[in-house]
C-alpha positions in Angstrom: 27.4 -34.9 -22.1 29.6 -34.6 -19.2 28.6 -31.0 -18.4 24.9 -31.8 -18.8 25.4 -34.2 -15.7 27.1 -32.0 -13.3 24.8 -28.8 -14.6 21.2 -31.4 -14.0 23.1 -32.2 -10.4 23.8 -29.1 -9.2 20.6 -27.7 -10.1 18.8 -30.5 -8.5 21.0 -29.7 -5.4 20.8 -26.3 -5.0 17.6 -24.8 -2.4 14.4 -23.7 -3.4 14.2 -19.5 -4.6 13.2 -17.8 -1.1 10.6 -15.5 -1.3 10.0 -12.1 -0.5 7.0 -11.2 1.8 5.4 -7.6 1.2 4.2 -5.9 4.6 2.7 -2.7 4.4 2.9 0.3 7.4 -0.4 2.3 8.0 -0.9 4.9 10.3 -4.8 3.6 9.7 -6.7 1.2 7.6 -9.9 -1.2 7.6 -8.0 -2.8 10.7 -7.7 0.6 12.7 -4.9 2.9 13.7 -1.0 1.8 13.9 -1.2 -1.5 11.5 1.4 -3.8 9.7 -0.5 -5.4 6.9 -0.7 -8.0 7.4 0.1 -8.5 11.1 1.3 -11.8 10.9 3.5 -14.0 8.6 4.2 -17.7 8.6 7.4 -17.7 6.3 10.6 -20.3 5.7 14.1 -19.8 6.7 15.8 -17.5 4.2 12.8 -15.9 2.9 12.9 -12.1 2.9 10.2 -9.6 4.1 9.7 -5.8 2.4 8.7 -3.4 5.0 7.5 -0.8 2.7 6.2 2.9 4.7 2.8 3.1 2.9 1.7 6.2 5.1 4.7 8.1 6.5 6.0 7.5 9.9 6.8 4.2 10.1 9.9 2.1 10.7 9.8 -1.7 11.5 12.8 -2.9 14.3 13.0 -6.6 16.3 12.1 -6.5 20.1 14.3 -6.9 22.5 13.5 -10.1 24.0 11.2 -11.6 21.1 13.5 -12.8 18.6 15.0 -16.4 18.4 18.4 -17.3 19.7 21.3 -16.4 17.5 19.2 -14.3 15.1 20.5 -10.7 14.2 18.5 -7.7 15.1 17.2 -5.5 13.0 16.2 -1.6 12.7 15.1 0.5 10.0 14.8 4.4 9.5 11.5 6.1 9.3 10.1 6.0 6.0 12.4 3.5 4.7 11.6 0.8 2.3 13.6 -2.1 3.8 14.0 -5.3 3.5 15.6 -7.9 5.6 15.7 -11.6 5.3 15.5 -14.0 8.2 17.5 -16.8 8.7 16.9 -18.2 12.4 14.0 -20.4 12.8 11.6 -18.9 15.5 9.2 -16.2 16.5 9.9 -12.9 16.4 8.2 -9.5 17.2 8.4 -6.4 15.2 7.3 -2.9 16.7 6.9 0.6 14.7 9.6 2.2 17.2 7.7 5.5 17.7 4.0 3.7 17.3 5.2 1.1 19.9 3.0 2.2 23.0 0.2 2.6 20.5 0.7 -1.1 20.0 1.7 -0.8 16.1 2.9 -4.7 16.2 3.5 -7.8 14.5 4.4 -11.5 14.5 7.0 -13.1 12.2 7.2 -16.9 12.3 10.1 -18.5 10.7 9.9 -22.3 10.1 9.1 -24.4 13.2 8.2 -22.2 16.0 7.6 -23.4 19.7 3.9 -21.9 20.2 4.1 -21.5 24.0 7.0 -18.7 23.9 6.0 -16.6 26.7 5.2 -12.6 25.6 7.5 -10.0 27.4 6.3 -8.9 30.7 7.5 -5.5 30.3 5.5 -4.9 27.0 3.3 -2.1 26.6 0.1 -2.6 27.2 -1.4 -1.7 23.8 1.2 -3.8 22.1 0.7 -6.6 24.8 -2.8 -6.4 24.0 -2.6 -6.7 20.2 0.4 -9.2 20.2 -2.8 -11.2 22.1 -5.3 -10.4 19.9 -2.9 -11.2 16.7 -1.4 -15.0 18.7 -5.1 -15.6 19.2 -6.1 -16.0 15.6 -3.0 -17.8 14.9 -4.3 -20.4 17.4 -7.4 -21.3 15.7 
């Protein structure tokens, strides 16, 4: 009976099963050319996302500048299926390192997420304009 107890309080104390979050890489689809699908997530600390090269090319890798404070960043190879989870509470941005300047971007939030975080100046302009275009819908 005594084991029954502790087993029904530890499971009772231990977190909720984090989830995985599927994004696929395109060099085009319905959305046009250079695309995460999808380009934004809204996800919890300690979930995991699976960046998985559905057309060749691809890689997925934090920006500088446009990841919270004390998070690790990240970097995959090109065509690699990879998967990171994501610990830090916060916004952060993910490029396609050789799509960058073709604006192949997306928008991780993780937990609570101050909404009026400034974009990087020195972003380039495609990406600037799709990091926009992506915050915009995420508004309404």
């Amino acid at each position: 009976m005594k084991f029954h107890m502790v087993f029904a309080a530890a499971m009772m104390a231990s977190p909720l099963i984090a989830e995985t979050h599927e994004v696929q890489m395109f060099n085009r689809n319905e959305q046009g050319a250079m695309i995460y699908q999808p380009e934004y997530l809204q996800i919890a600390p300690g979930d995991s996302v699976r960046f998985i090269p559905t057309q060749p090319s691809h890689n997925a890798a934090t920006i500088d500048g446009m990841i919270p404070e004390g998070a690790t960043p990240f970097k995959s190879k090109i065509n690699e299926d990879f998967t990171v989870t994501l610990i830090e509470s916060g916004r952060y941005g993910i490029k396609c390192s050789p799509h960058f300047a073709m604006g192949m971007v997306m928008v991780i939030d993780v937990g609570d997420v101050d909404v009026a975080q400034e974009l990087p100046e020195d972003l380039p302009k495609r990406a600037m304009q799709r990091f926009r275009d992506i915050l915009a819908v995420d508004a309404q």
